[in-house]
Amino acid sequence: MNFADFHRRSIEQPDAFWAEQAQLIDWHKPFDTVCDYSRPPFVHWFAGGQTNLCHNAVDRHLKDRADQNALIWVSTEVDKEICYSFRELHAEVQRMAACLIELGVKKGDRVLIYMPMIAEAAFAMLACARIGAIHSVVFGGFASVSLASRIDNATPVVIVSADAGSRSGKVVPYKGLLDEAITLAAHKPARVLMVDRGLAPFARVAGRDADYGELRRKHIDARVPCEWVDATHPSYTLYTSGTTGTPKGVQRDTGGYCVALAASMKHIFLGQPGETYFSTSDIGWVVGHSYIVYGPLIAGMATIMYEGLPTRPDAGIWWSLVEKYKVTAMFSAPTAVRVLKKQDPAYLSKYDLSSLRALFLAGEPLDEPTAKWIAEALGKPIIDNYWQTESGWPILTIANGVEKAPSKFGSPGVPMYGYNVKLINESTGEEIRAADEKGVVMIEGPLPPGCMQTVWQDDARFVKTYWTELAGKQLYSTFDWGVRDADGYYFILGRTDDVINVAGHRLGTREIEESISSHPNVAEVAVVGVADNLKGQVAMAFVIAKDASGLTDNAARLKLEGDIMKLVDGQLGAVARPARVLFVSALPKTRSGKLLRRALQAVAENRDPGDLTTIEDPSALQQVKELVAQK
Ligand code: PRX
């Protein structure tokens, strides 16, 4: 079928379209209504239906592929590789489910998962789905303050964690950070389930901390049936940053998500049962949820979960896995490719990559030199795809499973089926119909299956943050700028809000500012994202010190910069650490006291700051210009 027709049908006849896609998964009870949009912008997909994500990801494949690989865990950190067949995964997930039940977890309860990239993290996610508990995975790179705010918002009954992760051969302890986070949080989880990898000794809190190894042995023969849940039952929450307040818990349903992933595996990722999928993301991010754990397994594929760096033991490691496991689809981020680009290209031709059909890249803009380099080096199609934590699956890309279409460098592609994408003029609020005009990328409601249902426990915030009404229609904002060319291809031009994207990691500048503000010698701070050749963007902090008297001394300045970085490391995690902290005596503000963030960012990137008629003190920007020039 031609893609334009396929897309048109998804928008004009959503019920018929999605009822068809819904056949890709198993239903315990068929749905009554495909799309209930009676209370916009909230939508209920497949209302009345009952299913289970874990059943679709694991149990339903036992019939045809019990002994085929399901989860392939590879760690170059601890030099281990374990392949779990669907039968074994089924057993492990039931053991984990039995442990969670023993610790008091019931349907609808939250389970927070704070873990490194180990198989038990996937078992825990699937076990939650199995029993109808709602998981909330927190990226292992986050530190105690970030973790504490998520604990308070998710109010988990149980936290599943591990003694440590490992990065570049160095042990990264988790338990201390977790204990600190629980101390900081107002909500106290009843129990903590600890996976002990034997990497780092840790203290146990009696009566609270349980040992997974011990409990697992007790439940070695566990039989825990799937709990059939309503299609609209929340499957998980995943926290993501925006402009204001604490990170939002993006809440996902069960039935719509399952259908959306199954459909995307077919139409976009071309995944066939029995094949192997390799996503290099982390389970702490949305790509890890959709395309390490759920998507590939729902499609009956084996999925590789990789703990380690792309360059260790050498830059051939990923390609050696492609050869060894005959990977057909690979998913990574542009930053990872830019890291590999710095290595010897011979690593790319060293392995047999004939199984690989395409490399999918997402999470940040894919620059043309990087795209060209990897396309030539691999000799495979490179498929850029644009989406968000909120959407759960690609919004813009190329659906080669529907109709083969060319990619364009610099563009992730065209709106996917189910997404009624609009470009809106920021100042007039009107739809842009002409080509090559910049606007905000928006999606007309209802959002398709798989997208966020709401903000966890905060419907009002969901409506207020994301939705606006235009000519009687509800529009969801992606908070990204974009343009569309004459062929209908979109180009993403960066965020409209205060979110930055460091190496594909989405961070809120406000959270970093809050953390820096807690330093006793910081009076004021502004954090902006600055273009970076390797990471896409890095955070740069501009600080007004309370006592700046010693800061003319180089060593004193560097010491304060180092202290501030350490503070952010300890509170939020190294991912949020600014690349530079620069000290200024004033920040560029309007006469009414509003920070001129875009002007600050422009100057920090050596660009023209644009219209400055409202600025109170032009010397503030001059100072920034000089500091950046000195770098
Ligand atoms: O700004 C866009 C950028 O990443 C944001 C979403 O990040 P996150 O919620 O972490 O989800 C990532 C899912 C892949 C978007 O608002 N972004 C994501 N993909 C692309 C992108 N920018 C340009 N091109 C992309 N392919």
XYZ file of C-alpha atoms and ligand atoms in Angstrom:
657
model
C 0.000 0.000 0.000
C 1.164 3.518 -0.622
C 2.153 5.325 2.536
C 0.174 8.495 1.845
C -3.038 6.431 1.675
C -2.030 4.418 4.718
C -1.484 7.651 6.670
C -4.672 9.275 5.384
C -6.710 6.266 6.440
C -5.190 6.346 9.938
C -6.363 9.949 10.343
C -9.697 9.813 8.532
C -10.796 6.360 9.673
C -8.897 5.834 12.916
C -11.313 3.220 14.230
C -10.994 0.947 11.230
C -7.268 1.548 10.971
C -6.423 0.818 14.598
C -8.867 -2.073 14.895
C -6.800 -3.708 12.177
C -3.490 -2.969 13.912
C -4.960 -4.330 17.141
C -5.011 -7.762 15.502
C -1.226 -7.836 15.846
C -1.539 -8.605 19.557
C -3.427 -11.059 21.779
C -6.520 -9.868 23.615
C -8.016 -11.663 26.599
C -11.243 -9.774 26.080
C -11.994 -7.901 22.868
C -12.471 -4.136 23.084
C -15.878 -2.471 22.615
C -14.692 0.897 21.382
C -11.534 1.537 19.391
C -11.158 5.198 20.238
C -13.075 6.948 22.984
C -12.352 10.644 22.556
C -15.419 11.869 24.408
C -13.345 13.883 26.875
C -10.634 15.602 24.821
C -7.688 15.864 25.061
C -7.883 12.594 27.046
C -8.278 9.528 24.899
C -9.043 5.931 25.752
C -7.857 3.436 23.188
C -9.441 -0.002 22.958
C -11.842 0.660 25.838
C -13.508 -2.449 27.222
C -10.663 -4.672 26.024
C -8.368 -6.624 28.305
C -4.843 -7.736 27.662
C -1.418 -7.943 29.281
C 1.908 -6.573 28.043
C 3.943 -9.410 29.522
C 1.690 -12.004 27.937
C 2.230 -10.369 24.552
C 5.962 -9.991 25.073
C 6.674 -13.411 26.532
C 3.934 -16.007 27.070
C 2.349 -15.909 23.650
C 5.658 -16.814 22.008
C 6.106 -20.002 24.041
C 3.988 -21.939 21.602
C 6.218 -21.330 18.577
C 9.593 -20.247 19.889
C 10.084 -21.348 23.500
C 13.695 -22.301 22.879
C 14.668 -19.357 20.739
C 16.596 -16.484 22.227
C 14.449 -13.799 23.830
C 16.822 -11.707 25.924
C 20.530 -11.631 25.171
C 22.390 -9.872 27.938
C 25.912 -8.811 27.081
C 28.172 -7.004 29.511
C 31.632 -5.951 28.453
C 31.916 -4.415 31.900
C 31.929 -7.703 33.768
C 32.691 -9.885 30.736
C 29.536 -11.925 30.786
C 27.034 -12.944 28.179
C 23.794 -14.768 28.996
C 21.128 -15.806 26.517
C 17.634 -16.339 27.893
C 15.225 -18.234 25.681
C 11.545 -17.329 25.799
C 11.061 -20.322 28.103
C 13.812 -19.112 30.434
C 12.644 -15.520 30.317
C 9.151 -16.739 31.176
C 10.545 -18.549 34.220
C 12.683 -15.601 35.355
C 9.839 -13.135 35.017
C 7.586 -15.374 37.100
C 10.267 -15.681 39.789
C 10.631 -11.920 39.892
C 6.840 -11.533 39.937
C 6.603 -13.948 42.870
C 9.251 -11.945 44.757
C 7.351 -8.711 44.169
C 4.101 -10.286 45.315
C 5.800 -11.607 48.449
C 7.024 -8.074 49.162
C 3.445 -6.833 49.025
C 3.062 -5.553 45.470
C -0.497 -5.633 44.151
C -2.151 -4.607 40.916
C -1.943 -0.833 40.452
C 0.917 -0.427 42.954
C 4.035 1.353 41.771
C 7.404 -0.342 41.673
C 10.404 1.904 41.151
C 13.297 0.333 39.282
C 16.711 1.931 39.804
C 19.128 -0.411 38.130
C 22.097 -0.761 35.851
C 21.771 -2.519 32.496
C 21.311 -6.019 33.832
C 18.805 -8.654 32.809
C 17.071 -8.438 36.190
C 15.967 -4.897 35.281
C 14.071 -6.287 32.285
C 12.694 -9.133 34.416
C 11.435 -6.552 36.905
C 9.722 -4.474 34.211
C 8.055 -7.522 32.694
C 7.139 -8.885 36.126
C 5.352 -5.631 36.961
C 3.459 -5.748 33.688
C 2.608 -9.368 34.424
C 0.910 -8.617 37.730
C -0.577 -5.273 36.727
C 1.833 -3.223 38.841
C 3.025 0.084 37.403
C 6.773 0.337 36.950
C 8.727 3.505 37.063
C 12.274 3.075 35.864
C 14.701 5.775 36.947
C 17.842 6.078 34.848
C 20.789 4.632 36.776
C 22.874 7.710 35.989
C 20.644 9.887 38.146
C 21.755 10.641 41.679
C 19.956 10.977 45.000
C 18.056 14.254 44.609
C 16.685 13.299 41.173
C 15.793 9.880 42.522
C 14.144 11.278 45.656
C 11.786 13.527 43.690
C 10.740 10.553 41.569
C 10.213 8.387 44.668
C 7.954 11.063 46.106
C 5.958 11.380 42.924
C 5.599 7.672 42.158
C 5.163 6.615 45.826
C 6.372 3.063 45.153
C 5.578 0.157 47.448
C 8.819 -1.529 46.439
C 12.067 -0.306 44.881
C 14.119 -2.800 42.903
C 17.798 -1.940 42.761
C 21.278 -3.420 42.649
C 24.566 -3.031 44.444
C 26.279 -1.353 41.525
C 26.677 -0.677 37.873
C 29.970 -0.486 36.063
C 31.302 2.028 33.604
C 34.499 1.646 31.697
C 35.563 -1.095 34.104
C 34.977 1.058 37.166
C 32.359 0.062 39.713
C 29.587 2.638 40.137
C 27.809 1.914 43.444
C 24.026 2.419 43.488
C 22.926 1.429 46.960
C 24.413 4.430 48.804
C 22.641 6.826 46.434
C 19.410 4.907 46.853
C 19.607 4.992 50.665
C 20.341 8.705 50.521
C 17.395 9.256 48.179
C 15.042 7.362 50.492
C 16.263 9.493 53.393
C 15.599 12.655 51.384
C 12.185 11.522 50.154
C 9.016 12.064 52.167
C 7.597 8.789 50.892
C 9.252 5.670 52.266
C 8.916 2.474 50.231
C 7.972 -0.493 52.384
C 10.575 -2.776 50.838
C 13.707 -2.667 48.689
C 14.613 -5.673 46.573
C 18.364 -5.814 46.056
C 20.100 -7.642 43.235
C 23.576 -8.343 44.562
C 26.052 -8.611 41.691
C 28.959 -8.883 44.082
C 30.461 -5.692 42.690
C 30.213 -3.389 45.693
C 29.567 -4.128 49.361
C 26.519 -2.363 50.759
C 24.635 -1.910 53.990
C 21.216 -3.534 54.360
C 18.361 -1.989 56.259
C 16.883 -4.763 58.375
C 13.215 -5.439 57.721
C 13.254 -3.299 54.570
C 15.914 -4.657 52.232
C 15.362 -8.087 50.741
C 17.901 -10.138 48.810
C 16.821 -11.073 45.317
C 19.106 -14.109 45.077
C 17.597 -15.586 48.203
C 13.984 -14.824 47.312
C 14.479 -16.048 43.765
C 15.676 -19.410 45.039
C 12.586 -19.650 47.184
C 10.406 -18.970 44.127
C 12.417 -20.981 41.647
C 9.341 -22.901 40.467
C 6.991 -19.946 40.648
C 3.902 -20.000 38.499
C 2.424 -16.529 38.396
C -0.314 -16.123 35.803
C -0.696 -12.876 33.860
C -3.217 -10.506 35.393
C -5.580 -9.446 32.634
C -5.909 -5.704 32.844
C -8.059 -3.166 31.052
C -6.502 -1.743 27.903
C -6.466 1.612 29.676
C -4.722 0.309 32.801
C -1.443 2.211 33.303
C 1.555 0.056 32.454
C 4.230 2.458 33.557
C 5.310 5.972 34.309
C 8.574 7.434 33.102
C 9.825 10.795 34.274
C 10.900 13.427 31.832
C 11.928 17.045 32.041
C 10.112 20.105 30.839
C 10.405 23.777 31.547
C 8.719 24.075 34.882
C 8.541 22.230 38.152
C 9.678 18.740 38.899
C 9.951 16.145 36.127
C 6.631 14.885 34.873
C 5.585 11.270 35.177
C 4.597 10.344 31.643
C 1.856 7.744 32.098
C 1.346 5.065 29.496
C -1.576 2.665 29.061
C -1.421 -1.050 28.302
C -3.499 -1.927 25.227
C -2.731 1.112 23.116
C 0.973 0.875 23.883
C 1.082 -2.808 23.039
C -0.682 -2.254 19.713
C 1.450 0.786 18.868
C 4.673 -1.107 19.489
C 3.552 -4.173 17.557
C 2.563 -1.944 14.630
C 5.827 -0.002 14.729
C 7.871 -3.200 14.721
C 6.084 -4.221 11.542
C 5.781 -0.969 9.635
C 8.841 0.968 10.765
C 11.464 -1.416 12.156
C 10.706 -4.358 9.855
C 11.200 -6.821 12.677
C 10.311 -10.444 12.086
C 9.800 -13.126 14.761
C 12.956 -15.126 15.350
C 15.246 -12.272 14.326
C 17.446 -10.205 16.624
C 17.044 -6.550 17.521
C 19.800 -4.497 19.108
C 19.081 -1.153 20.699
C 22.052 0.472 22.388
C 19.948 2.716 24.618
C 19.459 2.344 28.367
C 16.342 0.975 30.027
C 16.137 4.254 31.956
C 15.045 6.083 28.805
C 11.972 5.693 26.665
C 13.900 4.023 23.832
C 14.904 1.324 26.307
C 11.282 0.760 27.319
C 9.884 0.644 23.800
C 12.774 -0.823 21.842
C 14.947 -2.841 24.196
C 12.253 -4.469 26.282
C 8.714 -4.341 24.930
C 8.761 -3.743 21.166
C 11.174 -6.474 20.050
C 9.741 -9.061 22.465
C 6.168 -8.287 21.427
C 7.338 -8.932 17.861
C 8.791 -12.309 18.906
C 12.345 -11.125 18.351
C 15.400 -11.648 20.492
C 16.574 -8.404 22.026
C 20.126 -7.526 23.014
C 20.625 -5.678 26.280
C 24.135 -4.277 26.391
C 26.032 -3.056 29.437
C 29.179 -1.238 28.417
C 30.690 1.375 26.167
C 30.653 1.307 22.352
C 34.449 1.516 22.347
C 35.436 -1.091 24.893
C 37.253 -3.485 24.522
C 37.413 -1.789 21.114
C 35.205 0.085 18.676
C 34.239 -3.171 16.981
C 32.206 -4.500 19.902
C 28.732 -3.559 18.618
C 29.473 -4.849 15.136
C 30.831 -8.094 16.553
C 27.440 -8.546 18.261
C 25.657 -7.841 14.982
C 27.693 -10.629 13.378
C 27.390 -13.058 16.277
C 23.641 -12.725 16.816
C 22.701 -11.914 13.213
C 21.123 -8.636 14.218
C 18.623 -7.441 11.615
C 17.679 -4.074 13.101
C 19.850 -1.841 15.186
C 18.818 1.299 17.070
C 21.206 3.893 18.446
C 21.731 7.638 18.900
C 23.725 10.087 16.769
C 26.103 10.773 19.665
C 27.169 7.141 19.752
C 27.887 7.290 16.027
C 29.948 10.449 16.508
C 31.959 8.607 19.160
C 32.591 5.734 16.759
C 33.511 8.139 13.987
C 36.583 9.120 15.988
C 37.786 5.512 15.989
C 39.496 3.472 13.313
C 36.898 2.863 10.537
C 38.461 -0.569 9.960
C 36.328 -1.840 12.860
C 33.267 -1.430 10.708
C 34.503 -3.656 7.928
C 35.957 -6.275 10.239
C 32.671 -8.076 10.865
C 30.034 -9.675 8.717
C 27.116 -7.270 8.849
C 25.084 -8.955 6.121
C 22.172 -9.686 8.470
C 21.656 -5.990 9.237
C 18.861 -4.303 7.296
C 19.027 -0.827 8.736
C 20.385 1.339 11.497
C 17.757 3.472 13.234
C 18.910 6.634 14.971
C 16.917 8.859 17.313
C 16.972 11.067 20.345
C 18.698 14.155 18.954
C 19.271 15.821 15.610
C 21.238 13.681 13.183
C 23.737 15.955 11.459
C 24.552 15.338 7.848
C 28.283 14.511 8.217
C 27.478 11.876 10.852
C 24.665 10.403 8.773
C 26.812 10.281 5.635
C 29.768 8.778 7.439
C 27.814 5.918 8.994
C 25.752 5.292 5.857
C 28.910 4.892 3.804
C 30.795 2.942 6.433
C 27.959 0.446 6.920
C 26.549 0.428 3.429
C 23.088 0.156 5.024
C 20.080 2.453 5.169
C 20.222 4.895 8.076
C 16.738 5.696 9.345
C 16.446 8.815 11.451
C 13.348 8.849 13.650
C 11.959 11.665 15.730
C 9.869 11.157 18.837
C 9.646 11.788 22.554
C 9.168 10.150 25.928
C 5.601 11.386 25.654
C 4.896 9.683 22.318
C 6.492 6.314 23.093
C 7.154 5.550 19.415
C 8.220 7.478 16.303
C 6.277 10.583 15.270
C 8.336 11.352 12.168
C 10.324 8.810 10.191
C 10.083 6.586 7.131
C 7.844 3.518 7.252
C 9.658 1.230 4.853
C 7.441 -1.623 5.973
C 4.472 0.116 4.378
C 6.147 1.586 1.336
C 9.821 2.016 0.573
C 10.626 5.704 0.582
C 13.825 7.670 0.299
C 15.346 9.355 3.344
C 16.618 12.916 3.177
C 19.707 13.973 5.038
C 18.833 16.195 7.967
C 15.196 15.117 8.056
C 13.738 12.339 10.197
C 11.016 11.978 7.561
C 7.272 12.339 7.374
C 4.440 12.065 9.940
C 3.761 8.483 10.902
C 0.327 6.884 10.692
C -1.863 7.996 13.562
C -0.080 11.321 13.984
C -1.920 14.300 12.562
C 1.099 16.606 12.615
C 0.669 20.353 12.167
C 3.120 23.211 12.047
C 1.850 26.205 13.959
C 3.044 29.773 13.680
C 4.151 30.737 17.175
C 2.999 34.331 17.062
C -0.299 34.032 15.178
C -1.237 30.571 16.426
C -2.261 29.666 12.901
C -1.440 26.586 10.917
C 1.425 26.930 8.453
C 0.528 25.367 5.157
C 3.354 26.691 3.006
C 6.648 24.861 2.640
C 9.896 25.935 4.292
C 8.322 28.069 7.022
C 9.382 27.609 10.619
C 6.770 26.727 13.215
C 6.094 24.678 16.321
C 5.516 20.987 15.650
C 2.114 20.079 17.052
C -0.178 17.076 16.851
C -3.921 17.313 16.551
C -5.739 15.180 19.113
C -6.477 12.429 19.707
C -2.891 11.273 20.117
C -2.553 7.805 18.601
C -2.251 4.605 20.663
C 0.986 4.308 22.626
C 1.307 7.979 23.525
C 1.075 9.317 27.057
C -2.350 9.114 28.696
C -1.725 11.888 31.172
C 0.806 13.183 33.669
C 0.838 10.745 36.593
C -1.613 11.988 39.224
C -1.960 15.335 37.522
C -4.501 15.575 34.700
C -4.529 19.359 35.008
C -0.785 19.559 34.406
C -1.132 17.332 31.344
C -3.735 19.653 29.839
C -1.951 22.847 30.822
C 1.514 21.760 29.727
C 0.832 20.188 26.385
C -2.498 21.278 24.958
C -3.888 24.358 23.272
C -7.125 24.866 21.408
C -7.095 26.147 17.883
C -10.335 26.656 15.951
C -12.122 24.171 18.194
C -9.405 21.532 17.816
C -7.086 20.253 20.509
C -3.400 20.515 19.655
C -0.572 18.779 21.504
C 2.750 20.621 21.503
C 5.979 18.710 21.034
C 7.918 21.819 22.113
C 10.090 21.421 19.036
C 10.606 23.867 16.210
C 10.318 22.430 12.745
C 9.952 23.159 9.054
C 8.399 21.076 6.312
C 9.706 21.023 2.775
C 7.681 20.849 -0.414
C 7.766 17.026 -0.322
C 6.270 16.923 3.163
C 9.523 15.998 4.933
C 10.052 17.637 8.312
C 13.265 19.082 9.709
C 13.551 19.505 13.480
C 15.216 22.716 14.593
C 15.470 22.305 18.377
C 13.314 22.818 21.442
C 11.085 25.814 22.015
C 11.406 25.422 25.798
C 14.178 25.099 28.365
C 14.909 21.473 27.680
C 18.383 20.573 26.468
C 19.610 17.412 24.854
C 23.038 16.220 25.942
C 24.194 13.159 24.042
C 20.565 12.159 23.517
C 19.772 12.616 27.226
C 16.908 14.983 27.822
C 17.519 17.392 30.688
C 15.712 20.407 32.100
C 17.932 23.450 32.538
C 15.770 24.511 35.492
C 16.647 21.389 37.464
C 20.342 22.011 36.895
C 19.870 25.639 37.951
C 18.105 24.569 41.128
C 20.904 22.213 42.003
C 23.591 24.864 41.388
C 21.605 27.414 43.412
C 21.941 25.213 46.473
C 25.682 26.006 46.572
C 26.305 28.513 49.406
C 28.315 30.845 47.187
C 25.831 31.033 44.336
C 23.594 34.081 44.195
C 22.090 33.541 40.758
C 22.524 31.076 37.927
C 21.388 30.513 34.361
C 21.994 27.265 32.493
C 21.741 27.044 28.725
C 22.438 24.347 26.157
C 25.365 25.104 23.887
C 26.115 23.317 20.615
C 28.797 20.661 20.926
C 30.466 18.668 18.154
C 30.294 15.361 19.965
C 27.306 15.491 22.305
C 25.041 17.671 20.178
C 24.602 20.007 23.141
C 26.247 20.513 26.512
C 25.024 22.474 29.511
C 26.833 25.703 30.264
C 26.214 27.506 33.550
C 26.571 31.236 34.129
C 26.854 32.030 37.802
C 26.796 35.203 39.844
C 28.749 34.407 42.992
C 27.610 35.805 46.338
C 31.176 36.537 47.225
C 33.143 37.088 44.040
C 36.104 38.755 45.702
C 38.466 35.798 45.354
C 37.391 34.834 41.859
C 39.918 36.924 39.993
C 42.367 34.261 41.095
C 42.441 31.463 38.544
C 42.868 28.643 41.030
C 40.023 29.891 43.239
C 37.743 30.160 40.229
C 38.569 26.671 39.048
C 38.001 25.344 42.554
C 34.513 26.865 42.727
C 33.734 25.593 39.239
C 34.849 22.108 40.322
C 32.812 22.302 43.542
C 29.691 23.261 41.627
C 30.192 20.410 39.183
C 30.632 17.985 42.068
C 27.467 19.292 43.657
C 25.462 18.604 40.481
C 27.086 15.175 40.167
C 26.032 14.291 43.686
C 22.494 15.638 43.467
C 21.393 14.979 39.897
C 24.068 12.719 38.437
C 26.968 13.151 36.055
C 24.648 13.358 33.015
C 23.444 16.741 34.243
C 26.881 18.150 35.067
C 27.524 21.384 33.157
C 30.509 21.279 30.825
C 31.574 24.736 32.040
C 30.658 27.049 34.886
C 31.462 30.659 34.030
C 31.311 33.478 36.558
C 29.669 36.757 35.640
C 28.628 39.857 37.530
C 25.262 40.162 35.805
C 22.899 38.017 33.744
C 21.168 39.396 30.649
C 17.632 40.296 31.710
C 14.757 42.369 30.454
C 13.788 45.490 32.324
C 11.026 43.487 33.964
C 13.609 41.007 35.250
C 13.035 38.109 32.851
C 16.143 36.178 31.885
C 16.969 36.522 28.173
C 17.715 32.859 27.818
C 17.752 32.709 24.029
C 20.096 35.697 23.801
C 22.393 34.143 26.377
C 22.446 30.885 24.471
C 23.098 32.659 21.174
C 26.056 34.562 22.562
C 27.411 31.426 24.237
C 27.303 29.808 20.790
C 28.914 32.823 19.125
C 25.737 33.704 17.306
C 23.907 36.971 16.895
C 21.572 37.383 19.900
C 18.913 39.120 17.794
C 16.560 41.786 19.081
C 17.859 43.240 22.357
C 15.646 46.282 22.721
C 14.239 45.045 26.040
C 17.586 44.301 27.681
C 18.289 46.125 30.901
C 22.084 46.024 30.938
C 23.792 45.290 27.590
C 27.152 44.871 29.310
C 25.880 41.579 30.778
C 25.960 39.993 27.321
C 29.266 41.651 26.492
C 30.784 39.939 29.516
C 29.454 36.566 28.391
C 30.833 37.159 24.914
C 34.293 37.849 26.292
C 34.249 34.825 28.597
C 33.151 32.501 25.822
C 35.817 33.913 23.504
C 38.500 33.185 26.121
C 37.552 29.520 26.460
O 13.861 17.690 20.800
C 13.495 16.434 20.312
C 14.680 15.479 20.432
O 14.530 14.831 21.677
C 13.322 15.227 22.321
C 12.685 14.066 23.012
O 13.586 13.449 23.886
P 13.132 12.208 24.748
O 11.887 12.541 25.474
O 14.302 11.778 25.557
O 12.738 11.076 23.733
C 13.656 10.521 22.828
C 12.969 9.477 21.989
C 13.781 9.078 20.787
C 12.468 15.776 21.201
O 11.485 16.660 21.678
N 14.708 14.468 19.357
C 14.353 13.178 19.451
N 14.566 12.539 18.286
C 15.046 13.453 17.417
C 15.130 14.688 18.101
N 15.553 15.812 17.475
C 15.910 15.714 16.178
N 15.874 14.549 15.482
C 15.452 13.404 16.043
N 15.425 12.266 15.353
